[in-house]
Short mmCIF file of C-alpha atoms in Angstrom, two decimals:
data_model
loop_
_atom_site.label_atom_id
_atom_site.label_comp_id
_atom_site.label_asym_id
_atom_site.label_seq_id
_atom_site.Cartn_x
_atom_site.Cartn_y
_atom_site.Cartn_z
CA MET W 1 0.00 0.00 0.00
CA GLN W 2 2.76 2.36 0.94
CA GLY W 3 4.54 1.40 -2.25
CA GLU W 4 1.51 2.43 -4.31
CA VAL W 5 1.36 5.87 -2.63
CA SER W 6 5.02 6.36 -3.20
CA GLU W 7 4.64 5.47 -6.86
CA LYS W 8 1.72 7.89 -7.24
CA GLN W 9 3.68 10.76 -5.70
CA GLU W 10 6.59 9.97 -7.96
CA LEU W 11 4.33 10.14 -11.06
CA GLU W 12 2.85 13.48 -9.91
CA SER W 13 6.32 14.83 -9.32
CA LEU W 14 7.40 13.74 -12.78
CA TYR W 15 4.26 15.36 -14.31
CA GLU W 16 4.78 18.64 -12.49
CA SER W 17 8.43 18.73 -13.49
CA SER W 18 7.37 18.36 -17.13
CA LEU W 19 5.16 21.50 -16.92
CA SER W 20 6.38 25.02 -17.59
CA HIS W 21 7.34 27.15 -14.66
CA VAL W 22 4.70 29.89 -14.54
CA GLU W 23 4.70 32.85 -12.18
CA ARG W 24 2.51 35.85 -11.72
CA GLY W 25 3.78 38.93 -13.60
CA GLU W 26 5.26 36.94 -16.46
CA ILE W 27 4.57 37.44 -20.15
CA LEU W 28 4.13 34.11 -21.89
CA LYS W 29 3.17 32.69 -25.24
CA GLY W 30 0.18 30.36 -25.26
CA LYS W 31 -2.14 28.56 -27.64
CA ILE W 32 -5.85 29.26 -27.86
CA MET W 33 -7.89 26.22 -26.90
CA GLY W 34 -11.38 27.65 -27.36
CA ILE W 35 -13.93 30.26 -26.33
CA ARG W 36 -16.29 30.02 -23.34
CA ASN W 37 -18.95 32.36 -22.00
CA ASP W 38 -16.52 33.80 -19.46
CA GLY W 39 -13.48 34.18 -21.72
CA VAL W 40 -10.94 32.81 -24.18
CA ILE W 41 -9.16 29.63 -22.96
CA VAL W 42 -5.37 29.60 -23.45
CA ASP W 43 -2.84 26.83 -22.81
CA VAL W 44 0.38 28.34 -21.40
CA GLY W 45 1.98 24.92 -20.62
CA TYR W 46 0.77 24.83 -17.03
CA LYS W 47 -1.19 22.07 -15.33
CA PHE W 48 -4.42 23.90 -16.07
CA GLU W 49 -5.47 26.40 -18.75
CA GLY W 50 -5.64 30.13 -18.32
CA ILE W 51 -8.51 32.43 -19.27
CA ILE W 52 -8.59 35.89 -20.86
CA PRO W 53 -11.74 38.02 -20.30
CA LEU W 54 -13.92 38.36 -23.40
CA GLN W 55 -13.96 42.18 -23.11
CA GLU W 56 -10.33 42.24 -24.21
CA PHE W 57 -11.42 41.18 -27.69
CA SER W 58 -13.56 42.90 -30.25
CA GLU W 59 -16.49 41.10 -31.90
CA GLU W 60 -14.51 40.87 -35.13
CA GLU W 61 -11.52 39.34 -33.31
CA LEU W 62 -13.72 36.77 -31.57
CA LYS W 63 -15.20 35.72 -34.93
CA ASN W 64 -11.77 35.17 -36.43
CA ILE W 65 -10.12 33.34 -33.49
CA LYS W 66 -8.97 29.84 -34.36
CA GLU W 67 -7.82 27.00 -32.10
CA SER W 68 -4.04 26.64 -31.89
CA ASP W 69 -3.58 30.37 -32.69
CA GLU W 70 -0.58 31.61 -30.72
CA ILE W 71 -1.08 34.61 -28.43
CA GLU W 72 1.08 36.58 -26.00
CA VAL W 73 -0.42 37.01 -22.52
CA PHE W 74 0.39 38.47 -19.11
CA VAL W 75 -0.13 36.29 -16.01
CA GLU W 76 -2.35 38.33 -13.70
CA LYS W 77 -3.11 35.68 -11.05
CA ILE W 78 -2.51 31.96 -10.30
CA ASP W 79 -4.96 30.15 -8.00
CA ASP W 80 -3.86 26.52 -7.65
CA THR W 81 -6.62 25.75 -5.17
CA GLN W 82 -9.29 26.86 -7.66
CA GLY W 83 -7.32 25.67 -10.68
CA VAL W 84 -7.47 29.08 -12.32
CA ILE W 85 -4.88 31.24 -14.11
CA SER W 86 -6.08 34.77 -14.92
CA LEU W 87 -4.47 36.10 -18.11
CA SER W 88 -4.52 39.46 -19.93
CA ARG W 89 -3.73 40.02 -23.57
CA ASP W 90 -4.08 43.81 -23.21
CA ARG W 91 -1.67 43.94 -20.28
CA ALA W 92 0.93 41.89 -22.18
CA LYS W 93 0.56 44.19 -25.17
CA LYS W 94 0.85 47.37 -23.10
CA ILE W 95 3.83 46.12 -21.11
CA LYS W 96 5.62 45.33 -24.35
CA GLY W 97 4.66 48.77 -25.60
CA TRP W 98 5.99 50.48 -22.48
CA GLU W 99 9.22 48.50 -22.75
CA ILE W 100 9.68 49.72 -26.33
CA LEU W 101 8.79 53.29 -25.39
CA ILE W 102 11.21 53.36 -22.46
CA ASP W 103 14.02 51.96 -24.60
CA SER W 104 13.24 54.35 -27.48
CA TYR W 105 13.07 57.34 -25.14
CA GLU W 106 16.47 56.52 -23.60
CA LYS W 107 18.08 55.99 -27.00
CA GLY W 108 16.24 58.83 -28.79
CA ILE W 109 14.77 56.43 -31.36
CA PRO W 110 11.49 57.39 -33.11
CA VAL W 111 8.42 55.16 -32.87
CA GLU W 112 5.37 54.75 -35.11
CA VAL W 113 1.97 55.53 -33.63
CA GLU W 114 -1.59 55.51 -34.97
CA VAL W 115 -3.74 58.65 -34.73
CA THR W 116 -7.08 57.67 -33.18
CA GLY W 117 -8.79 61.04 -33.05
CA LYS W 118 -8.49 64.74 -32.36
CA THR W 119 -8.94 66.75 -29.21
CA LYS W 120 -8.52 70.34 -28.16
CA GLY W 121 -5.04 71.43 -29.08
CA GLY W 122 -3.85 68.26 -30.80
CA VAL W 123 -4.46 64.63 -31.73
CA LEU W 124 -4.75 61.39 -29.72
CA THR W 125 -2.59 58.37 -30.54
CA SER W 126 -2.29 54.70 -29.74
CA PHE W 127 0.89 52.61 -29.38
CA TYR W 128 0.32 48.96 -28.36
CA GLY W 129 -2.92 50.20 -26.78
CA ILE W 130 -1.12 52.95 -24.85
CA LYS W 131 -2.73 56.35 -25.28
CA GLY W 132 -0.57 59.28 -26.28
CA PHE W 133 -0.94 62.92 -27.31
CA ILE W 134 0.64 65.05 -30.02
CA PRO W 135 0.12 68.83 -29.61
CA ALA W 136 -0.99 70.54 -32.84
CA SER W 137 2.17 72.63 -32.79
CA HIS W 138 4.21 69.41 -32.93
CA LEU W 139 2.37 67.72 -35.80
CA GLU W 140 4.22 69.41 -38.66
CA LEU W 141 7.11 71.77 -39.24
CA LYS W 142 4.39 74.41 -39.57
CA LYS W 143 1.25 74.21 -37.43
CA PRO W 144 -1.52 72.49 -39.48
CA LYS W 145 -4.95 74.06 -39.93
CA LYS W 146 -7.06 70.88 -40.06
CA LEU W 147 -6.58 68.10 -37.50
CA ASP W 148 -9.35 65.83 -38.85
CA GLU W 149 -7.13 64.75 -41.74
CA TYR W 150 -4.73 62.90 -39.42
CA THR W 151 -7.19 60.40 -37.94
CA GLY W 152 -6.30 56.85 -39.00
CA LYS W 153 -2.80 57.77 -40.16
CA LEU W 154 0.42 56.17 -38.95
CA LEU W 155 3.02 58.75 -37.91
CA ARG W 156 6.66 58.45 -36.94
CA VAL W 157 7.30 60.53 -33.83
CA LYS W 158 9.87 61.31 -31.15
CA ILE W 159 8.99 60.90 -27.44
CA GLU W 160 8.98 64.29 -25.71
CA LYS W 161 7.73 63.20 -22.28
CA LEU W 162 7.31 59.70 -20.80
CA GLU W 163 5.77 58.60 -17.48
CA PRO W 164 5.27 54.79 -17.48
CA PRO W 165 3.52 52.86 -14.68
CA LYS W 166 5.73 52.85 -11.56
CA ASN W 167 5.22 49.10 -11.13
CA LEU W 168 5.21 47.90 -14.74
CA TYR W 169 4.79 44.22 -13.85
CA GLY W 170 2.84 44.67 -10.60
CA GLN W 171 -0.70 45.74 -9.79
CA TRP W 172 -2.20 48.34 -12.13
CA ARG W 173 -4.76 50.18 -10.07
CA ASN W 174 -5.28 53.94 -10.31
CA ILE W 175 -2.02 54.21 -12.23
CA LYS W 176 -1.04 57.57 -13.68
CA THR W 177 0.87 57.59 -16.96
CA SER W 178 1.80 60.21 -19.53
CA LEU W 179 3.01 60.01 -23.13
CA ILE W 180 3.65 63.26 -25.04
CA LEU W 181 4.92 62.87 -28.60
CA SER W 182 6.29 65.13 -31.33
CA ARG W 183 6.23 64.49 -35.04
CA LYS W 184 7.83 67.88 -35.63
CA SER W 185 10.98 66.79 -33.78
CA TYR W 186 11.18 63.66 -35.90
CA LEU W 187 10.67 65.67 -39.12
CA GLU W 188 13.34 68.18 -38.09
CA GLU W 189 15.86 65.42 -37.36
CA GLU W 190 14.96 63.63 -40.58
CA ARG W 191 15.28 66.82 -42.56
CA GLU W 192 18.70 67.51 -41.12
CA ARG W 193 19.79 63.97 -41.88
CA LEU W 194 18.54 64.19 -45.44
CA LYS W 195 20.09 67.61 -45.85
CA LYS W 196 23.49 66.22 -44.97
CA GLU W 197 23.04 63.34 -47.38
CA LEU W 198 21.69 65.53 -50.16
CA SER W 199 24.28 68.26 -49.71
CA LYS W 200 26.95 65.69 -50.49
CA LYS W 201 25.15 64.56 -53.66
CA ILE W 202 23.74 67.81 -55.07
CA LYS W 203 26.03 69.57 -57.51
CA GLU W 204 25.45 72.14 -60.19
CA GLY W 205 24.44 70.60 -63.49
CA ILE W 206 23.03 67.32 -62.18
CA ARG W 207 19.44 66.22 -62.74
CA ILE W 208 17.34 65.58 -59.66
CA LYS W 209 13.75 64.58 -58.94
CA GLY W 210 11.59 66.59 -56.59
CA THR W 211 7.98 67.08 -55.50
CA VAL W 212 6.23 70.41 -56.02
CA LYS W 213 5.29 71.94 -52.66
CA ASN W 214 3.92 75.31 -53.68
CA ILE W 215 3.22 77.30 -56.85
CA THR W 216 3.31 81.11 -56.97
CA ASN W 217 3.04 83.69 -59.75
CA TYR W 218 6.82 83.99 -59.89
CA GLY W 219 7.93 80.37 -59.53
CA VAL W 220 7.72 76.91 -57.98
CA PHE W 221 8.96 75.61 -54.60
CA VAL W 222 10.20 72.03 -54.77
CA ASP W 223 10.90 69.44 -52.06
CA LEU W 224 14.05 67.59 -53.07
CA GLY W 225 13.74 65.06 -50.27
CA GLY W 226 14.97 67.13 -47.34
CA LEU W 227 16.15 70.27 -49.04
CA ASP W 228 13.98 72.83 -50.77
CA GLY W 229 14.71 74.08 -54.26
CA PHE W 230 13.26 77.02 -56.14
CA LEU W 231 12.41 77.18 -59.83
CA HIS W 232 11.92 80.71 -61.17
CA ILE W 233 9.24 81.24 -63.81
CA SER W 234 11.92 82.35 -66.29
CA ASP W 235 13.57 78.91 -66.04
CA ILE W 236 10.43 76.85 -66.68
CA SER W 237 10.33 76.96 -70.47
CA TRP W 238 12.15 78.51 -73.40
CA SER W 239 8.68 79.69 -74.44
CA ARG W 240 6.74 82.44 -72.70
CA VAL W 241 5.04 81.20 -69.50
CA LYS W 242 1.85 82.88 -68.29
CA HIS W 243 1.76 81.00 -64.98
CA PRO W 244 3.76 78.07 -63.54
CA SER W 245 0.54 76.09 -63.03
CA GLN W 246 0.51 75.53 -66.81
CA PHE W 247 3.39 73.11 -66.31
CA PHE W 248 3.24 71.85 -62.71
CA GLY W 249 0.80 70.46 -60.14
CA ILE W 250 1.20 70.51 -56.36
CA GLY W 251 2.19 67.12 -54.95
CA LYS W 252 3.48 65.80 -58.29
CA GLU W 253 7.05 64.69 -58.94
CA TYR W 254 9.20 66.12 -61.75
CA GLU W 255 12.81 66.08 -62.86
CA PHE W 256 14.84 69.28 -62.62
CA VAL W 257 18.34 70.54 -63.35
CA VAL W 258 20.40 72.04 -60.51
CA LEU W 259 21.55 75.49 -61.65
CA LYS W 260 23.14 76.82 -58.48
CA VAL W 261 23.89 75.51 -54.97
CA ASP W 262 24.35 77.80 -51.96
CA THR W 263 25.01 75.35 -49.11
CA SER W 264 25.63 78.05 -46.50
CA ASN W 265 22.17 79.52 -47.00
CA GLU W 266 20.58 76.21 -48.01
CA ARG W 267 19.46 77.63 -51.35
CA ILE W 268 19.18 75.49 -54.44
CA THR W 269 18.22 77.14 -57.72
CA LEU W 270 16.57 74.79 -60.19
CA GLY W 271 15.94 74.83 -63.89
CA TYR W 272 13.39 72.98 -66.01
CA LYS W 273 13.86 74.36 -69.49
CA GLN W 274 17.58 73.55 -69.26
CA LYS W 275 16.73 69.89 -69.80
CA LYS W 276 16.47 70.86 -73.45
CA PRO W 277 19.06 72.81 -75.48
CA ASP W 278 18.50 76.55 -75.97
CA PRO W 279 16.65 76.84 -79.33
CA TRP W 280 18.28 80.24 -79.93
CA GLU W 281 21.78 78.75 -79.83
CA ASN W 282 21.66 77.69 -83.48
CA ILE W 283 18.76 79.90 -84.59
CA ASP W 284 20.69 81.33 -87.57
CA LYS W 285 21.32 77.83 -88.89
CA LYS W 286 17.62 76.90 -88.86
CA TYR W 287 16.05 80.16 -90.00
CA HIS W 288 16.96 83.05 -92.29
CA PRO W 289 15.31 86.24 -93.68
CA ASP W 290 12.83 85.73 -96.56
CA MET W 291 12.16 82.20 -95.32
CA LYS W 292 8.49 81.13 -95.30
CA VAL W 293 7.51 79.30 -92.10
CA LYS W 294 4.41 78.09 -90.26
CA GLY W 295 3.78 78.87 -86.60
CA ARG W 296 1.18 78.88 -83.84
CA VAL W 297 -0.37 82.15 -82.66
CA THR W 298 0.39 82.56 -78.95
CA ARG W 299 -0.69 86.14 -78.26
CA ILE W 300 -2.61 88.94 -79.95
CA GLU W 301 -1.90 92.50 -78.88
CA ASP W 302 -3.01 95.87 -80.25
CA PHE W 303 0.41 96.28 -81.86
CA GLY W 304 0.67 92.87 -83.52
CA ILE W 305 0.56 89.07 -83.44
CA PHE W 306 3.07 86.81 -81.65
CA VAL W 307 3.78 83.55 -83.48
CA GLU W 308 5.66 80.56 -82.02
CA LEU W 309 7.80 78.88 -84.69
CA GLU W 310 8.94 76.16 -82.26
CA GLU W 311 9.17 75.80 -78.49
CA GLY W 312 11.08 78.82 -77.23
CA VAL W 313 11.24 80.61 -80.57
CA GLU W 314 8.64 83.34 -80.93
CA GLY W 315 8.38 86.09 -83.55
CA LEU W 316 6.24 89.20 -83.93
CA VAL W 317 4.11 90.24 -86.87
CA HIS W 318 3.91 93.99 -86.27
CA ILE W 319 0.61 95.63 -87.15
CA SER W 320 2.37 97.41 -90.03
CA GLU W 321 3.19 94.00 -91.54
CA LEU W 322 -0.34 92.60 -91.39
CA ASP W 323 -1.70 94.14 -94.57
CA TRP W 324 -0.57 96.38 -97.39
CA LEU W 325 -3.16 99.09 -96.84
CA ASN W 326 -4.78 100.32 -93.62
CA PRO W 327 -4.47 97.10 -91.57
CA LYS W 328 -7.32 96.20 -89.25
CA HIS W 329 -6.92 95.15 -85.61
CA PRO W 330 -4.58 92.11 -85.36
CA ALA W 331 -7.47 89.98 -84.04
CA TYR W 332 -9.04 90.27 -87.52
CA TYR W 333 -6.21 88.23 -89.07
CA ALA W 334 -5.78 85.30 -86.64
CA GLU W 335 -6.91 83.62 -83.41
CA VAL W 336 -4.83 82.41 -80.48
CA GLY W 337 -3.88 78.75 -81.04
CA GLU W 338 -4.29 78.98 -84.80
CA PHE W 339 -1.44 77.98 -87.14
CA ILE W 340 -0.62 80.60 -89.78
CA ASN W 341 1.94 81.02 -92.55
CA VAL W 342 4.38 83.91 -92.17
CA LYS W 343 7.60 85.16 -93.71
CA ILE W 344 10.77 86.03 -91.77
CA LEU W 345 11.95 89.62 -92.19
CA ASP W 346 14.80 89.76 -89.68
CA ILE W 347 16.49 87.68 -86.93
CA ASP W 348 18.07 89.39 -83.92
CA LYS W 349 19.86 86.52 -82.18
CA GLU W 350 21.42 88.67 -79.47
CA ASN W 351 18.07 90.08 -78.33
CA ARG W 352 16.16 86.89 -79.15
CA LYS W 353 13.75 88.62 -81.53
CA ILE W 354 12.35 87.62 -84.91
CA SER W 355 10.41 90.03 -87.12
CA LEU W 356 7.71 88.41 -89.25
CA THR W 357 5.33 89.55 -91.98
CA LEU W 358 1.94 88.48 -93.23
CA ARG W 359 1.43 91.08 -95.92
CA GLN W 360 4.48 90.07 -97.95
CA LEU W 361 2.88 86.70 -98.56
CA LYS W 362 0.06 88.53 -100.32
CA PRO W 363 0.30 90.31 -103.72
CA LYS W 364 0.68 94.09 -103.48
CA PRO W 365 -2.71 95.70 -104.12
CA TRP W 366 -1.22 98.24 -106.52
CA GLU W 367 0.33 95.45 -108.57
CA VAL W 368 -3.09 93.79 -108.79
CA VAL W 369 -4.71 97.08 -109.83
CA ALA W 370 -2.04 97.69 -112.49
CA LYS W 371 -2.74 94.29 -114.05
CA LYS W 372 -6.51 94.41 -113.69
CA TYR W 373 -7.48 97.93 -114.77
CA ARG W 374 -6.86 100.42 -117.57
CA VAL W 375 -7.66 104.16 -117.95
CA GLY W 376 -11.31 104.47 -118.95
CA ASP W 377 -12.47 101.37 -117.08
CA LYS W 378 -15.52 101.67 -114.87
CA VAL W 379 -15.03 100.70 -111.21
CA THR W 380 -17.23 100.49 -108.10
CA GLY W 381 -16.13 101.20 -104.56
CA LYS W 382 -17.16 102.60 -101.19
CA ILE W 383 -16.45 106.14 -100.05
CA LYS W 384 -13.67 105.97 -97.47
CA THR W 385 -13.03 109.67 -96.80
CA ILE W 386 -14.73 112.95 -97.70
CA THR W 387 -12.67 116.15 -97.92
CA ASN W 388 -13.35 119.69 -99.11
CA PHE W 389 -11.49 118.95 -102.36
CA GLY W 390 -13.04 115.57 -103.17
CA ILE W 391 -13.82 112.02 -102.07
CA PHE W 392 -11.57 108.97 -101.64
CA VAL W 393 -13.08 105.73 -102.84
CA ARG W 394 -11.79 102.30 -101.65
CA LEU W 395 -11.75 99.71 -104.44
CA PRO W 396 -12.22 95.96 -103.70
CA GLU W 397 -8.45 95.47 -104.12
CA GLY W 398 -7.85 97.73 -101.12
CA VAL W 399 -6.47 100.80 -102.86
CA ASP W 400 -7.99 104.27 -102.66
CA GLY W 401 -8.75 106.48 -105.64
CA LEU W 402 -9.52 110.21 -105.55
CA ILE W 403 -12.55 111.76 -107.20
CA HIS W 404 -11.72 115.46 -107.30
CA ILE W 405 -14.57 117.87 -106.65
CA SER W 406 -14.21 119.13 -110.22
CA ASP W 407 -14.85 115.60 -111.54
CA ILE W 408 -18.16 115.06 -109.78
CA SER W 409 -20.50 116.96 -112.12
CA TRP W 410 -20.34 118.56 -115.59
CA THR W 411 -22.92 121.15 -114.83
CA LYS W 412 -23.34 121.62 -111.07
CA ARG W 413 -21.32 123.95 -108.86
CA ILE W 414 -20.45 121.88 -105.75
CA GLU W 415 -19.50 123.72 -102.58
CA HIS W 416 -18.56 120.57 -100.60
CA PRO W 417 -18.77 116.85 -101.54
CA SER W 418 -20.47 116.07 -98.21
CA ASN W 419 -23.58 117.81 -99.57
CA LEU W 420 -23.94 114.97 -102.07
CA PHE W 421 -22.21 111.94 -100.53
CA LYS W 422 -21.89 110.01 -97.27
CA LYS W 423 -19.02 107.92 -95.92
CA GLY W 424 -19.51 104.23 -96.78
CA GLN W 425 -21.75 105.04 -99.75
CA LYS W 426 -21.27 102.88 -102.83
CA VAL W 427 -20.36 104.84 -105.97
CA GLU W 428 -19.45 104.11 -109.57
CA ALA W 429 -16.66 105.98 -111.30
CA VAL W 430 -14.32 105.98 -114.31
CA ILE W 431 -10.54 105.63 -114.06
CA LEU W 432 -9.04 108.89 -115.31
CA SER W 433 -5.36 108.19 -114.61
CA MET W 434 -3.21 105.50 -112.92
CA SER W 435 0.25 105.61 -111.39
CA PRO W 436 0.75 102.30 -109.45
CA GLU W 437 4.44 103.01 -108.81
CA GLN W 438 3.42 106.23 -107.03
CA GLU W 439 0.30 104.57 -105.59
CA LYS W 440 -2.02 107.17 -107.14
CA LEU W 441 -5.39 106.67 -108.83
CA SER W 442 -7.66 109.41 -110.20
CA LEU W 443 -11.35 108.73 -110.70
CA GLY W 444 -14.29 110.66 -112.08
CA ILE W 445 -18.06 110.43 -111.71
CA LYS W 446 -19.08 112.99 -114.33
CA GLN W 447 -17.11 111.02 -116.93
CA LEU W 448 -19.72 108.25 -116.67
CA THR W 449 -21.84 110.44 -119.01
CA GLU W 450 -21.00 112.41 -122.13
CA ASN W 451 -19.86 116.02 -121.63
CA PRO W 452 -23.08 118.07 -122.20
CA TRP W 453 -21.05 121.18 -123.03
CA LEU W 454 -19.91 119.62 -126.25
CA LYS W 455 -23.36 119.40 -127.85
CA GLU W 456 -26.39 119.30 -125.56
CA ILE W 457 -25.97 122.66 -123.80
CA PRO W 458 -24.88 124.74 -126.83
CA GLU W 459 -27.85 123.36 -128.78
CA ARG W 460 -30.35 123.77 -125.93
CA PHE W 461 -29.42 127.25 -124.70
CA LYS W 462 -29.05 130.06 -127.21
CA VAL W 463 -27.88 133.64 -126.70
CA GLY W 464 -30.85 135.96 -126.51
CA ASN W 465 -33.35 133.28 -125.44
CA THR W 466 -35.18 133.53 -122.11
CA TYR W 467 -35.49 130.61 -119.64
CA ASN W 468 -36.86 129.77 -116.17
CA ALA W 469 -34.23 129.56 -113.40
CA ARG W 470 -34.07 128.99 -109.64
CA VAL W 471 -31.71 131.05 -107.47
CA ILE W 472 -29.14 128.79 -105.84
CA LYS W 473 -26.90 131.28 -104.12
CA LYS W 474 -26.28 134.99 -103.85
CA THR W 475 -22.57 135.96 -104.04
CA GLU W 476 -20.52 139.13 -104.52
CA HIS W 477 -20.25 138.27 -108.21
CA GLY W 478 -23.96 137.86 -108.71
CA LEU W 479 -26.65 135.18 -108.59
CA PHE W 480 -25.89 131.55 -109.26
CA VAL W 481 -28.97 129.93 -110.72
CA ASP W 482 -30.13 126.53 -111.94
CA ILE W 483 -31.47 126.85 -115.49
CA GLU W 484 -34.39 124.49 -115.94
CA GLY W 485 -32.61 121.80 -113.82
CA ILE W 486 -30.02 121.22 -116.54
CA VAL W 487 -27.12 123.58 -116.04
CA GLU W 488 -25.99 126.34 -113.74
CA GLY W 489 -25.30 129.90 -114.83
CA LEU W 490 -24.37 133.27 -113.38
CA VAL W 491 -26.52 136.42 -113.42
CA TYR W 492 -23.92 139.17 -113.28
CA ASN W 493 -24.39 141.89 -110.65
CA SER W 494 -24.83 144.44 -113.41
CA GLU W 495 -27.62 142.33 -114.92
CA ILE W 496 -29.69 141.85 -111.77
CA ASP W 497 -33.08 143.57 -111.68
CA LYS W 498 -32.70 145.69 -108.52
CA SER W 499 -36.41 146.35 -108.43
CA LYS W 500 -37.01 142.77 -107.43
CA ASN W 501 -36.06 141.51 -103.95
CA VAL W 502 -34.57 138.17 -104.99
CA LYS W 503 -33.86 135.47 -102.38
CA GLU W 504 -32.23 132.03 -102.61
CA GLY W 505 -34.78 129.52 -103.87
CA ASP W 506 -36.81 132.11 -105.81
CA GLU W 507 -37.90 131.36 -109.35
CA ILE W 508 -36.84 134.05 -111.92
CA ARG W 509 -36.66 134.58 -115.65
CA VAL W 510 -33.22 134.99 -117.22
CA SER W 511 -31.89 135.67 -120.67
CA VAL W 512 -28.69 134.09 -122.05
CA ILE W 513 -26.18 136.77 -122.96
CA LYS W 514 -23.06 134.60 -123.22
CA ILE W 515 -22.09 130.88 -123.64
CA ASP W 516 -18.49 129.57 -123.34
CA PRO W 517 -18.47 125.73 -123.82
CA ASN W 518 -14.70 125.54 -123.32
CA LYS W 519 -14.86 127.20 -119.92
CA ARG W 520 -18.27 125.62 -119.25
CA LYS W 521 -19.88 128.96 -118.37
CA ILE W 522 -23.21 130.65 -119.18
CA GLY W 523 -23.70 134.38 -118.57
CA LEU W 524 -27.27 135.50 -117.77
CA SER W 525 -29.31 138.67 -117.39
CA MET W 526 -32.50 139.41 -115.48
CA LYS W 527 -32.85 142.82 -117.04
CA LYS W 528 -32.94 141.62 -120.65
CA ALA W 529 -35.35 138.88 -119.69
CA GLY W 530 -37.61 141.61 -118.29
CA ASN W 531 -37.35 143.68 -121.49
CA ASP W 532 -38.21 140.67 -123.58
CA GLU W 533 -41.36 140.17 -121.54
CA GLU W 534 -42.36 143.76 -122.23
#
């Protein structure tokens, strides 16, 4: 009997020696055995299983738990009499977190935390379940405006202040802890580290990639991975740049050329257009005066049209080179973005200017007129200008011809052409003379009909005959009258009947006393007309 007891004790001793040595306050690895109403059962290699309270798991975690899953736990309590080991997954996780935090704080090593929400003055974080706080002023190098954007993000931070539980592995009741973090400190250290690395690599002339941080009217600020570079608007393109946003977007990466490095002031000047050769370098080999080229209209100003022949090469068609005669506003000849044919007049390589022409691609209007018309031809045009000596008529070819006041009528005395014509009025005329080389053209309206002084007037009006007339104007020389609506004549002062109070517009009787067809004049008398009546 005693032998049996001894054997039983020996077996129990062997069994207990085969079990793991478990003590309160330890962190162990165990295997999940199952889930009960009061918790998750875990085998930690002891003579009975441990239990973790269900509240330490989320519903999602409980759904996905599988038997034999390995888990790290903290031994809260061992009760051999009750056969119970109380375990905590959260405590194990937090202790591990505190251990990492303490070590990182002592060594100045950054840690990665998750932002769980925002609060007054900053954001809340979690590290292995340990709550922390980042003041808003320590989130970025410059204080951010919106804190909502950080929730859910993982941030690398430095530990500014650390107060772990006084008894990390003992009882945790009413413990007071503190964890203040700074992402700004981490960013500053990282920037300094990158600056040192970059400053060794960056040299003038090399190509480097960078991310656009900010775009202004005068240039672009670029993050080169620790150092900031600046690209002036003049170094963006060989072509004219209205605004840098035409070429770049904030947050996008581009390749640049380092133009200048000022390490003492941490200034890096960048170039973008320098990735391509200067198109003006060999401009005289590609283009020459009198060369016909095609280009895209980039700008239209009151003084002319700017045309891009290729990227970085722009020429100007001055308003004087748009048309041969009286050019219209430049917008009449082209639209921005349109491709037009032009001719090169001059290339100023030193000042990077090219003079272009549109009109020299068109035939000269006077050359067209010289080929198209002859003296005596009838033409039609619109009155362009009215002067006291005549009217200028614009022909369809664009040239102006003059109709002198003396060539308007065979028989009428015209004080001013504006009494008969209006600007823009369409008129027909005969070419009297042409001088294309001097750009002169004489026209006549009266020449459209036969000269009445050659036959009609001498036959119709005879000396000594009396006719009806209407007074047109009273002058110092006498009365100018219209004889029966056909021709004008002059009643000499000496031949006016003083007994009659004659006014302009009055109807009178006159007698012809003189006709001079060569000078196209008729002399009249009121007195003799009166005698004839008697």
